[in-house]
CSV table of C-alpha atoms in Angstrom, one decimal:
chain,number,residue,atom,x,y,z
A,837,UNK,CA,120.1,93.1,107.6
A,838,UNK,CA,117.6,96.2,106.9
A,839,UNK,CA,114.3,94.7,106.2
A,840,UNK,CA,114.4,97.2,103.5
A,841,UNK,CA,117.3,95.5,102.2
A,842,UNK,CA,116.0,92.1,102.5
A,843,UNK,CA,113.1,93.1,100.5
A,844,UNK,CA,115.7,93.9,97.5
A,845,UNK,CA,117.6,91.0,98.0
A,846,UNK,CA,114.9,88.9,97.5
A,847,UNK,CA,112.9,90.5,95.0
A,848,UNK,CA,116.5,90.5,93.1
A,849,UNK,CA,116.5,86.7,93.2
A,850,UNK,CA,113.4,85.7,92.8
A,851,UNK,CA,113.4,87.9,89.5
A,852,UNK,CA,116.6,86.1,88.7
A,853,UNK,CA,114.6,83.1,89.2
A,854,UNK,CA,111.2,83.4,87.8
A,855,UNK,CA,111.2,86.5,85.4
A,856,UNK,CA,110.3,89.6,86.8
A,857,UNK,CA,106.9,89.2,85.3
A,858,UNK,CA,105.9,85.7,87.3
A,859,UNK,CA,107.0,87.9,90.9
A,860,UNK,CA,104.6,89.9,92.5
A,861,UNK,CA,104.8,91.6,95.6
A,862,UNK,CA,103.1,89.6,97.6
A,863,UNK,CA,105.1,86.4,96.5
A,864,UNK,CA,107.9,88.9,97.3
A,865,UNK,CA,106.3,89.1,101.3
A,866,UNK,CA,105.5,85.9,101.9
A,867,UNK,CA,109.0,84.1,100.9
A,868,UNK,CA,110.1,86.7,103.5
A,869,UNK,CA,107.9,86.2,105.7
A,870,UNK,CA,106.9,89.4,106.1
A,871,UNK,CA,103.3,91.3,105.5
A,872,UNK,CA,102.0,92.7,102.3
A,873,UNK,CA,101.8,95.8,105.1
A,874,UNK,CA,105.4,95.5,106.0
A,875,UNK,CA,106.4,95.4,102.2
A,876,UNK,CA,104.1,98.6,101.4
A,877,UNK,CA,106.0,100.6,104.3
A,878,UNK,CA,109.1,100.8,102.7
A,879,UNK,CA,108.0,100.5,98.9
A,880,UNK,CA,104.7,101.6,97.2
A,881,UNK,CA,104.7,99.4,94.4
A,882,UNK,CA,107.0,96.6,92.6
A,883,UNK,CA,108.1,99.4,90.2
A,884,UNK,CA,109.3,101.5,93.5
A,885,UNK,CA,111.5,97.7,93.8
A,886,UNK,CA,112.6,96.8,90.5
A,887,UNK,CA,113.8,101.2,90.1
A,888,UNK,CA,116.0,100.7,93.4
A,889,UNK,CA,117.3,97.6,92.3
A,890,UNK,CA,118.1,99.4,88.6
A,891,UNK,CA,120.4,102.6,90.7
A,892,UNK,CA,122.4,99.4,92.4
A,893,UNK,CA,123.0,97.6,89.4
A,894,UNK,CA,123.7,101.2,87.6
A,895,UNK,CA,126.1,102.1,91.0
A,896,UNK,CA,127.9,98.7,90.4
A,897,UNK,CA,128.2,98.8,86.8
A,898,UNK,CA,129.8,102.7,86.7
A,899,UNK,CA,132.4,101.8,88.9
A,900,UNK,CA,133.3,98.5,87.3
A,901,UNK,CA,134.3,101.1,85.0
A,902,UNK,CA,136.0,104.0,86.4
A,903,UNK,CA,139.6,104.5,84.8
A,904,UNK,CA,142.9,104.8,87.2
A,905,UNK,CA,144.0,108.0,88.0
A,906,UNK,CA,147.1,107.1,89.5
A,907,UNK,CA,148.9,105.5,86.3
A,908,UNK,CA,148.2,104.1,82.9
A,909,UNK,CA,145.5,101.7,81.8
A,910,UNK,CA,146.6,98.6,81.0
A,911,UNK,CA,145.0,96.1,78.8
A,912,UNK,CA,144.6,93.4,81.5
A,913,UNK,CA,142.3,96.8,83.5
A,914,UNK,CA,139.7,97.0,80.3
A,915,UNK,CA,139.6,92.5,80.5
A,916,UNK,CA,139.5,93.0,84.3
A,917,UNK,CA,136.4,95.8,83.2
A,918,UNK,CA,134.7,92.8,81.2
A,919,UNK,CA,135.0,90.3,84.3
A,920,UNK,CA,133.2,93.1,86.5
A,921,UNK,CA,130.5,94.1,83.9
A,922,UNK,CA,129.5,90.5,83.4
A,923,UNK,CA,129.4,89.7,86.7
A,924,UNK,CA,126.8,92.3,87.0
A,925,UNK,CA,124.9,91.0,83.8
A,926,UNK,CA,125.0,88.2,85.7
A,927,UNK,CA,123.7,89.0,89.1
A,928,UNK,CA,121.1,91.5,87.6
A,929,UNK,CA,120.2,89.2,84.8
A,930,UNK,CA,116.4,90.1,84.8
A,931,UNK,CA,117.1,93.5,83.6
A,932,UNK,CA,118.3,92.8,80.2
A,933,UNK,CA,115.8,89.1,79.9
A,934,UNK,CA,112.7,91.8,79.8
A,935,UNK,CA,113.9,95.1,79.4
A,936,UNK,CA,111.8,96.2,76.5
A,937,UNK,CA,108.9,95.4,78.9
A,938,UNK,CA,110.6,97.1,81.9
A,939,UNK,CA,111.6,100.4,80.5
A,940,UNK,CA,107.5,100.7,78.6
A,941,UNK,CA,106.1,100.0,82.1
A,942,UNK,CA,108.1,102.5,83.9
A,943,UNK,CA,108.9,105.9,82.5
A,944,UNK,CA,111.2,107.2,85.3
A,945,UNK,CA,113.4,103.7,84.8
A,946,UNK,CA,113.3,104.7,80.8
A,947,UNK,CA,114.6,107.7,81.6
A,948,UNK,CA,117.5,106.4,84.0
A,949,UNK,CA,118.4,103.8,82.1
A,950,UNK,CA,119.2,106.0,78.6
A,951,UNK,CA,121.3,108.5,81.2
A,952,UNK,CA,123.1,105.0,82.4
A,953,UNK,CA,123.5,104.3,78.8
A,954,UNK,CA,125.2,107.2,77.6
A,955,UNK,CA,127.1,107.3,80.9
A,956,UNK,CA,128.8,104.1,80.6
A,957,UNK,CA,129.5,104.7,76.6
A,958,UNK,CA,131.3,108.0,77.6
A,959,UNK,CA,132.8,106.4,80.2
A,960,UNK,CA,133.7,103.2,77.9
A,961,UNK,CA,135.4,105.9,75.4
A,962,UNK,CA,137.7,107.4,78.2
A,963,UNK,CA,138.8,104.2,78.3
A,964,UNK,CA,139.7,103.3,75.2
A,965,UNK,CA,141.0,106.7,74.5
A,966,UNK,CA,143.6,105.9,77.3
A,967,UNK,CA,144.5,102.6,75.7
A,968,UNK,CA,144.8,104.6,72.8
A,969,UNK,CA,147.4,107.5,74.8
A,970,UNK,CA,149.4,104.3,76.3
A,971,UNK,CA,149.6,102.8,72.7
A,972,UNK,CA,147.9,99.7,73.4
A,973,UNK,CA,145.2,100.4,70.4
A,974,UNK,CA,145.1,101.9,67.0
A,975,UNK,CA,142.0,103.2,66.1
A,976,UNK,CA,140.2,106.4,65.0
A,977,UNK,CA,137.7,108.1,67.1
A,978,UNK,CA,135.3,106.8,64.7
A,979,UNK,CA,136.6,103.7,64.6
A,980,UNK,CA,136.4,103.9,69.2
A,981,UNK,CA,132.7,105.2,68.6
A,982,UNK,CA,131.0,102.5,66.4
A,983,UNK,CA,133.1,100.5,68.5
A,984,UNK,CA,131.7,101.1,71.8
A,985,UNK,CA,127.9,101.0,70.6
A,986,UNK,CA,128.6,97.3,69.2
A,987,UNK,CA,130.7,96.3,72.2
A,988,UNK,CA,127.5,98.3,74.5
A,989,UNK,CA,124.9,95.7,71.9
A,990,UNK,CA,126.6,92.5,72.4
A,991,UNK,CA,127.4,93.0,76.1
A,992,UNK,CA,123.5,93.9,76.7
A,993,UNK,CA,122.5,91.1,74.2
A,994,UNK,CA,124.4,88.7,75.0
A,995,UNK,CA,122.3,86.9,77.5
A,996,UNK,CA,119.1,87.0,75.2
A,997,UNK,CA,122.1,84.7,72.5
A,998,UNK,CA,122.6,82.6,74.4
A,999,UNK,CA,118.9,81.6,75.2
A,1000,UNK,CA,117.1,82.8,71.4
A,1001,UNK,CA,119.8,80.9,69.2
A,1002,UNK,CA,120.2,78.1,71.0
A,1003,UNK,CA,123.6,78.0,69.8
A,1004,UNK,CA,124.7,76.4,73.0
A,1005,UNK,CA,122.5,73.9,72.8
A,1006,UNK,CA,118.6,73.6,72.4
A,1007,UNK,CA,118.0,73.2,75.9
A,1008,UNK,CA,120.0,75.2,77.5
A,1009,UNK,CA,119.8,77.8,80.9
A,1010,UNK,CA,121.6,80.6,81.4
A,1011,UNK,CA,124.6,79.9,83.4
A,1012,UNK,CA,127.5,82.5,84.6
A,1013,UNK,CA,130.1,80.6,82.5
A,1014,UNK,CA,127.9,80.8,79.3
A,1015,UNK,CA,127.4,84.5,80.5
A,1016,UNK,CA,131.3,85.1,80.3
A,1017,UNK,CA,132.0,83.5,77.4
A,1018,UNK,CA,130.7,87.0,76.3
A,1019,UNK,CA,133.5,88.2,77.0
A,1020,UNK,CA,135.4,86.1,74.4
A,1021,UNK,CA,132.9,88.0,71.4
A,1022,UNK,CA,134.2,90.9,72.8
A,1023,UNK,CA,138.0,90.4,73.4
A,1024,UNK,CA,137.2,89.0,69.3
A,1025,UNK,CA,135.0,92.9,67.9
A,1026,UNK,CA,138.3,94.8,69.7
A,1027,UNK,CA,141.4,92.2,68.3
A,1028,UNK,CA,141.8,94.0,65.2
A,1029,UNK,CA,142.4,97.6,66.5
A,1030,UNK,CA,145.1,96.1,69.6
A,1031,UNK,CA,149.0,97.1,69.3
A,1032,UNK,CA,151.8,96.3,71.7
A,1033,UNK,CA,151.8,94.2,74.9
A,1034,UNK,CA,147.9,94.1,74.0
A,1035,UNK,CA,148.6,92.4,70.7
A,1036,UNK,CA,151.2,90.4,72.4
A,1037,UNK,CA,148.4,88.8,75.0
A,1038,UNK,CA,145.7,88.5,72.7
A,1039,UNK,CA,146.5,84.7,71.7
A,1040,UNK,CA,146.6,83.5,75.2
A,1041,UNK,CA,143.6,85.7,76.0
A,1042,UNK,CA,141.4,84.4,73.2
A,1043,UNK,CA,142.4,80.8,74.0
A,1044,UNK,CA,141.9,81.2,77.5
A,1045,UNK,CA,137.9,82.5,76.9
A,1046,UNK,CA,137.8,80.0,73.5
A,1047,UNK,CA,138.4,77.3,76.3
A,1048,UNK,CA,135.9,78.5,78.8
A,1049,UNK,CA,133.1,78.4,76.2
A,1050,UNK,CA,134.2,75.0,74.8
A,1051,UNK,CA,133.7,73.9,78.2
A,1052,UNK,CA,130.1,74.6,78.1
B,1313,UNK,CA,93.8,88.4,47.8
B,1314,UNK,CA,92.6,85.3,50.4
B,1315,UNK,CA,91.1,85.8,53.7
B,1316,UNK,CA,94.4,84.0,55.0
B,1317,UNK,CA,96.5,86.7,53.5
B,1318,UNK,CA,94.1,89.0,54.4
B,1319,UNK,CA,94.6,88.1,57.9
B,1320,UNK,CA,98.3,87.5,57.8
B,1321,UNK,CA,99.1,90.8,57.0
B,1322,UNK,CA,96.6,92.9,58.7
B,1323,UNK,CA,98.1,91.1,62.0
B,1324,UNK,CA,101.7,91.8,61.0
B,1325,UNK,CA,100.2,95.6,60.4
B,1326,UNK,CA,98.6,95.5,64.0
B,1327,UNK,CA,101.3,93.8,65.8
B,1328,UNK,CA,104.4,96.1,64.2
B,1329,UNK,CA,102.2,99.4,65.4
B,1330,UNK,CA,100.5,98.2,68.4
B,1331,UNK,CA,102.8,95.4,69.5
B,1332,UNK,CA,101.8,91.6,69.5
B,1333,UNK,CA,100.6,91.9,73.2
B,1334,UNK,CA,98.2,94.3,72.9
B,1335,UNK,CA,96.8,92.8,69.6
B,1336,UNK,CA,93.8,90.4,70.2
B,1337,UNK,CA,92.7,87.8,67.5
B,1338,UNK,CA,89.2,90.0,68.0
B,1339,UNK,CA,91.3,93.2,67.0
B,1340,UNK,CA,92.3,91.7,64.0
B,1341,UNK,CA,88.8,90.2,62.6
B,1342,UNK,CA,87.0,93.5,63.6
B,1343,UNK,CA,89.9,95.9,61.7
B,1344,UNK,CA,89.2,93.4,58.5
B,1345,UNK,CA,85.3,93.5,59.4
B,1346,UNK,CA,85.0,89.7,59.2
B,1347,UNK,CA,83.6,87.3,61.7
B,1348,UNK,CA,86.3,86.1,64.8
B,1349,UNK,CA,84.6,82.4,63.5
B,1350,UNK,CA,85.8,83.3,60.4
B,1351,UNK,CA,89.1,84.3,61.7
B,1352,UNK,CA,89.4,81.1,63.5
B,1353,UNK,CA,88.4,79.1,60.4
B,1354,UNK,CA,91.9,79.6,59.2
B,1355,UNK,CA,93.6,80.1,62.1
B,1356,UNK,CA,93.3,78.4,65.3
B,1357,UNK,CA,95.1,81.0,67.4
B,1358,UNK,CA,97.0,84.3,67.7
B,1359,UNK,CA,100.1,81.5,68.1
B,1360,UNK,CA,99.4,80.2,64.8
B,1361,UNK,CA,99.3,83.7,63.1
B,1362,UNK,CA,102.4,84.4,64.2
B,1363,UNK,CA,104.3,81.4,64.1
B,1364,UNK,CA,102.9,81.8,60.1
B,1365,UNK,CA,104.0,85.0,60.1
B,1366,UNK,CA,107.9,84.1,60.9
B,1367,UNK,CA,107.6,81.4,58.2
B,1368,UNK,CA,107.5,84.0,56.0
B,1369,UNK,CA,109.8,86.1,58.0
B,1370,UNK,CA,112.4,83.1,57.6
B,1371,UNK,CA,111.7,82.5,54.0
B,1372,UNK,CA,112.5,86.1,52.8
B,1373,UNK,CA,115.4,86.4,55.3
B,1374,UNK,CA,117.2,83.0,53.6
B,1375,UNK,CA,116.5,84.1,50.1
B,1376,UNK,CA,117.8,87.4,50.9
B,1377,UNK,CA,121.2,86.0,52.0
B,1378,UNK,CA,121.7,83.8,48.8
B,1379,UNK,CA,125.0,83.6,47.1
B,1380,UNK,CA,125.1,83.4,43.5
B,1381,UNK,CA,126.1,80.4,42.1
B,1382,UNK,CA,127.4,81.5,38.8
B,1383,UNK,CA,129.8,84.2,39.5
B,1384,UNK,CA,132.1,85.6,42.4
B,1385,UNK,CA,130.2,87.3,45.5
B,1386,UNK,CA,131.4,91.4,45.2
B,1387,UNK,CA,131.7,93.4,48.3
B,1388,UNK,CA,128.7,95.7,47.0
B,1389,UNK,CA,126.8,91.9,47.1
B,1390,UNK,CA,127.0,91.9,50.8
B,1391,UNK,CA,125.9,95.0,51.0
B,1392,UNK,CA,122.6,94.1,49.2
B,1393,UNK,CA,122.0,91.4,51.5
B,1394,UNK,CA,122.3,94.0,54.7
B,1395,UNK,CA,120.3,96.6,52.5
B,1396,UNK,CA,117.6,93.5,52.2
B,1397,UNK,CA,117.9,92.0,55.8
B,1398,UNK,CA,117.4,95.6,57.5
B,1399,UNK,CA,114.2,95.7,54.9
B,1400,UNK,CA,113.1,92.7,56.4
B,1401,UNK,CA,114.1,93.8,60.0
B,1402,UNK,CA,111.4,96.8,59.3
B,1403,UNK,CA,108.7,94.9,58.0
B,1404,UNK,CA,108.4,92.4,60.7
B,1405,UNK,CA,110.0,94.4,63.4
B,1406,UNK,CA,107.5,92.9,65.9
B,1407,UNK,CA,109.4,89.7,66.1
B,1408,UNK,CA,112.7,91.1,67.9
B,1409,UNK,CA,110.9,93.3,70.1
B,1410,UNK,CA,109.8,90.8,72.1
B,1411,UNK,CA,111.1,88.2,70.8
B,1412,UNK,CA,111.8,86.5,74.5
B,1413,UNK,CA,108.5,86.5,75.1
B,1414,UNK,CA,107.4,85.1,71.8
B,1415,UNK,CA,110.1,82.1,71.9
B,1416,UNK,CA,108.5,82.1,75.4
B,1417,UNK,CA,104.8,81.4,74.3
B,1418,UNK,CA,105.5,79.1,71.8
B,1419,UNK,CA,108.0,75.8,71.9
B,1420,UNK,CA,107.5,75.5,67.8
B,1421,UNK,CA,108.5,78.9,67.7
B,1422,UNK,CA,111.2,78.5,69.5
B,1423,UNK,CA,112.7,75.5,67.7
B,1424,UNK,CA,112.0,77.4,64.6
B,1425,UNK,CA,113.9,80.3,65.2
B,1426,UNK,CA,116.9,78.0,67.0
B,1427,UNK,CA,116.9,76.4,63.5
B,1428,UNK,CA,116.6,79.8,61.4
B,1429,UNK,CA,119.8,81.4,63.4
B,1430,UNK,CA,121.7,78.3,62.8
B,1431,UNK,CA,120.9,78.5,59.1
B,1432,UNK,CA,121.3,81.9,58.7
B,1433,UNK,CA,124.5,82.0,60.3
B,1434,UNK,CA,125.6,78.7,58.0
B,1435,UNK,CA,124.9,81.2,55.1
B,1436,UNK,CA,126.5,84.1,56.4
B,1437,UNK,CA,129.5,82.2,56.8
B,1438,UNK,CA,129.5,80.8,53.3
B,1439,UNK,CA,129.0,84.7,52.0
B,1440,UNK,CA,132.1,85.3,53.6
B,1441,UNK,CA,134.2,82.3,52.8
B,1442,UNK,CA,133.6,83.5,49.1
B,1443,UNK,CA,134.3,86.7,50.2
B,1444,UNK,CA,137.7,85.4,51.5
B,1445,UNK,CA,138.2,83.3,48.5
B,1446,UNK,CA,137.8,86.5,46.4
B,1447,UNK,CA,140.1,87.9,48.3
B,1448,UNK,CA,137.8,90.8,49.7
B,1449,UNK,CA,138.2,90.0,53.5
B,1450,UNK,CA,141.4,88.9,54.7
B,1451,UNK,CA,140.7,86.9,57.9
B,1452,UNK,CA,141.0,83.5,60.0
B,1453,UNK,CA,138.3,80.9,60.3
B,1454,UNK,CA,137.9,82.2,64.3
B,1455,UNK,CA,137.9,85.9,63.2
B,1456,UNK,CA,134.9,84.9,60.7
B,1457,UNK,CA,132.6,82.7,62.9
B,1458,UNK,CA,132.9,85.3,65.9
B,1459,UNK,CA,132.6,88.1,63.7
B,1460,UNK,CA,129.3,86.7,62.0
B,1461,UNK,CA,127.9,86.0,66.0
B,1462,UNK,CA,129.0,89.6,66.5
B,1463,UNK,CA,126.6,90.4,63.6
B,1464,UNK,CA,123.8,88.6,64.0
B,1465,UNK,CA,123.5,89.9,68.1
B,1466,UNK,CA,123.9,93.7,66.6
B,1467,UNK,CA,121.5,93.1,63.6
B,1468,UNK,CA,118.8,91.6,65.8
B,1469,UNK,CA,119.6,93.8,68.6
B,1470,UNK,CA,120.0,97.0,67.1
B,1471,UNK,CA,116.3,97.9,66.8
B,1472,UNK,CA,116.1,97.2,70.8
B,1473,UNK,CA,119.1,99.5,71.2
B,1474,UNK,CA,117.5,102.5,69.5
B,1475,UNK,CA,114.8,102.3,71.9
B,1476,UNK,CA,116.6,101.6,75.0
B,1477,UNK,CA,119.6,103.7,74.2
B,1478,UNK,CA,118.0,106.9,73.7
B,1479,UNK,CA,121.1,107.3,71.5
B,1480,UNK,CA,119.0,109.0,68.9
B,1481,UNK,CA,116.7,111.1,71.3
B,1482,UNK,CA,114.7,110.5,74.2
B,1483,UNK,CA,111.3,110.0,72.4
B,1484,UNK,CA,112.6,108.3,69.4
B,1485,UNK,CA,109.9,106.3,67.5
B,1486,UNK,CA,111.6,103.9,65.5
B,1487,UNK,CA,111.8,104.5,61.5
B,1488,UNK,CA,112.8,102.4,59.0
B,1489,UNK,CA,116.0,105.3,58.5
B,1490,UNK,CA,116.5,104.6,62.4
B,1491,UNK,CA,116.6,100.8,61.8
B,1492,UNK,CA,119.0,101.2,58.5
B,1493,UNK,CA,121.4,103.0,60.7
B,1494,UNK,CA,122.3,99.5,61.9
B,1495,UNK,CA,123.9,98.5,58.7
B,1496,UNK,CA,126.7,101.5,59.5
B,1497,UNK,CA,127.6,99.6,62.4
B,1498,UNK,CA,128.0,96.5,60.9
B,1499,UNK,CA,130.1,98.0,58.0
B,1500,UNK,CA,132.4,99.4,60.9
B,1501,UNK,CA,132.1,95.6,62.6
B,1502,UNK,CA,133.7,93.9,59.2
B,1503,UNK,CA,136.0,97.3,58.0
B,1504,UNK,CA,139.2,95.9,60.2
B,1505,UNK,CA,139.4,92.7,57.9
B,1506,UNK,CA,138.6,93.9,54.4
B,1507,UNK,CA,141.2,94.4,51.7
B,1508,UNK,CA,141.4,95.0,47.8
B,1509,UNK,CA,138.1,96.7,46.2
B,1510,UNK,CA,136.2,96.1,49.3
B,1511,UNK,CA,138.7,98.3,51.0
B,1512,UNK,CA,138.8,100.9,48.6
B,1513,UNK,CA,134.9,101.0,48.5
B,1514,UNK,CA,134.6,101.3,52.8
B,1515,UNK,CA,135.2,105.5,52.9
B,1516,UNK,CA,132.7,106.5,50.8
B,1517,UNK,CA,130.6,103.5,52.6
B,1518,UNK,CA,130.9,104.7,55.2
B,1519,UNK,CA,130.5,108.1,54.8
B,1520,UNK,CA,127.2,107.1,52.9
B,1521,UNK,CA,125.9,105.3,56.0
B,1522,UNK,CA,127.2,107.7,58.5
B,1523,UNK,CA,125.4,110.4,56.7
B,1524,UNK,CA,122.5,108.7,56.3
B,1525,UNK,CA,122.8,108.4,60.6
B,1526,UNK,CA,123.1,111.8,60.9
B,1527,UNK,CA,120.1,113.1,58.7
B,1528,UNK,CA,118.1,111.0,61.6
């Protein structure tokens, strides 16, 4: 692999990890086993890092989400959607533990990040509209709009839940499976709008993510 | 009014503007001109002004989300109690901007507010059992609790979404009119499951709120 890449790799879990304020770059170096040097040839700062690890995490995240042009969206596509999206919460989790912090220290990554934003909420509402063209939901646009911003909150928010309300437990870490169960809060803020074979899978669906967080 | 009280709200004046980071116990004796040994007479450290601070935070929150013990809750009720929680959401707006970071710094703190989101949900789901009972919301027990979870992560989230989002602007500074905006999305988060006068009541709600929205 690229040293380049290594360096992102890294930096990526050791954020994960640690927090992305605990990391700096030359903890970044030496669990490489590279030099500070090395590390400065290929980015200028840990900013230069953490904004190259945001465009990945954006690249992954828009194409979770790009709608079939071949046929019709189904409603197992948008919970297939969900699986992608929080696997990417999952493996990018830093982002959204400090992001406040993250987008104040760095204007460019402000900048991206509101573009990413509104990309993936237009991008959430050609989805829905489709469900809506193949019948699968009833809903206004208005009812689609405020629904994408509260779907766009809890997804982001989710994480910082978990680990704020200690709802799963006073002690508890992050873990992917408490991550997903995310997804059942979700599957719960769209319910009331679904029609059809989308109403039809609901109860099997909701059990299915009910479980998965009773598990926990 | 006391030195304590004094203190306690110049702090939660300096922290909302500045942000809690940047705000030094120093800052706070030299903006009320008194000594930092007088300062530390009453309080030991920044940590103890703040976890103070979200004492009060957590009283007024619990009283604002009371249900009345003599008569049925109305619709227009709950609506109070977002009108008051948003209020409350504004004035110590500090707290859930970094709120990682301040459960972080402080294990009382973080038991505190573990405790408060349990309570506060406990509460929210006895305003809408009466809200059931009086035949306002027509939903199951798993709609309700998810729904209220659904709430609380876009209430305490939504302030952090106006500022990440750049939904409303790329320089937005956040308003209290900004922050009210929230309640809009929550109204749209219950609409699916109300019924009778609470039904009749959501248009104009709605309109209300989404007016209000776009005035911003």
């Amino acid at each position: 692999m690229k040293t380049r890449d290594r360096i992102l790799l890294k930096s990526l879990e050791l954020f994960n990890e640690q927090g992305e304020r605990s990391v700096t770059t030359n903890h970044i170096a030496s669990s490489l086993n590279i030099s500070p040097g090395n590390l400065y040839y290929h980015f200028r700062s840990k900013e230069d890092i953490i904004y190259e690890i945001f465009l990945r995490y954006e690249a992954s995240m828009v194409s979770a989400l790009s709608v079939p042009d071949d046929r019709a969206v189904t409603y197992m596509d948008k919970i297939g959607y969900f699986e992608a999206i929080f696997r990417q919460l999952w493996e990018y989790r830093f982002l959204h533990r400090d992001l406040a912090h993250l987008l104040e220290e760095s204007p460019r990554l402000r900048d991206s990040y509101r573009q990413f934003a509104r990309k993936v909420m237009a991008q959430a509402y050609l989805v829905y509209d489709a469900l809506r063209t193949a019948q699968l939901i009833r809903a206004s646009e208005q009812d689609v709009r405020s629904m994408i911003i509260n779907i766009w909150i809890v997804t982001t928010s989710w994480a910082s839940f978990v680990m704020s309300s200690g709802f799963f437990g006073a002690e508890v870490v992050l873990s992917q499976q408490l991550l997903r169960r995310g997804i059942y809060q979700i599957i719960c803020l769209e319910a009331p709008y679904l029609q059809g074979e989308a109403l039809e899978k609901l109860p099997v669906l909701l059990a299915e993510y009910k479980q998965a967080a009773e598990m926990v």
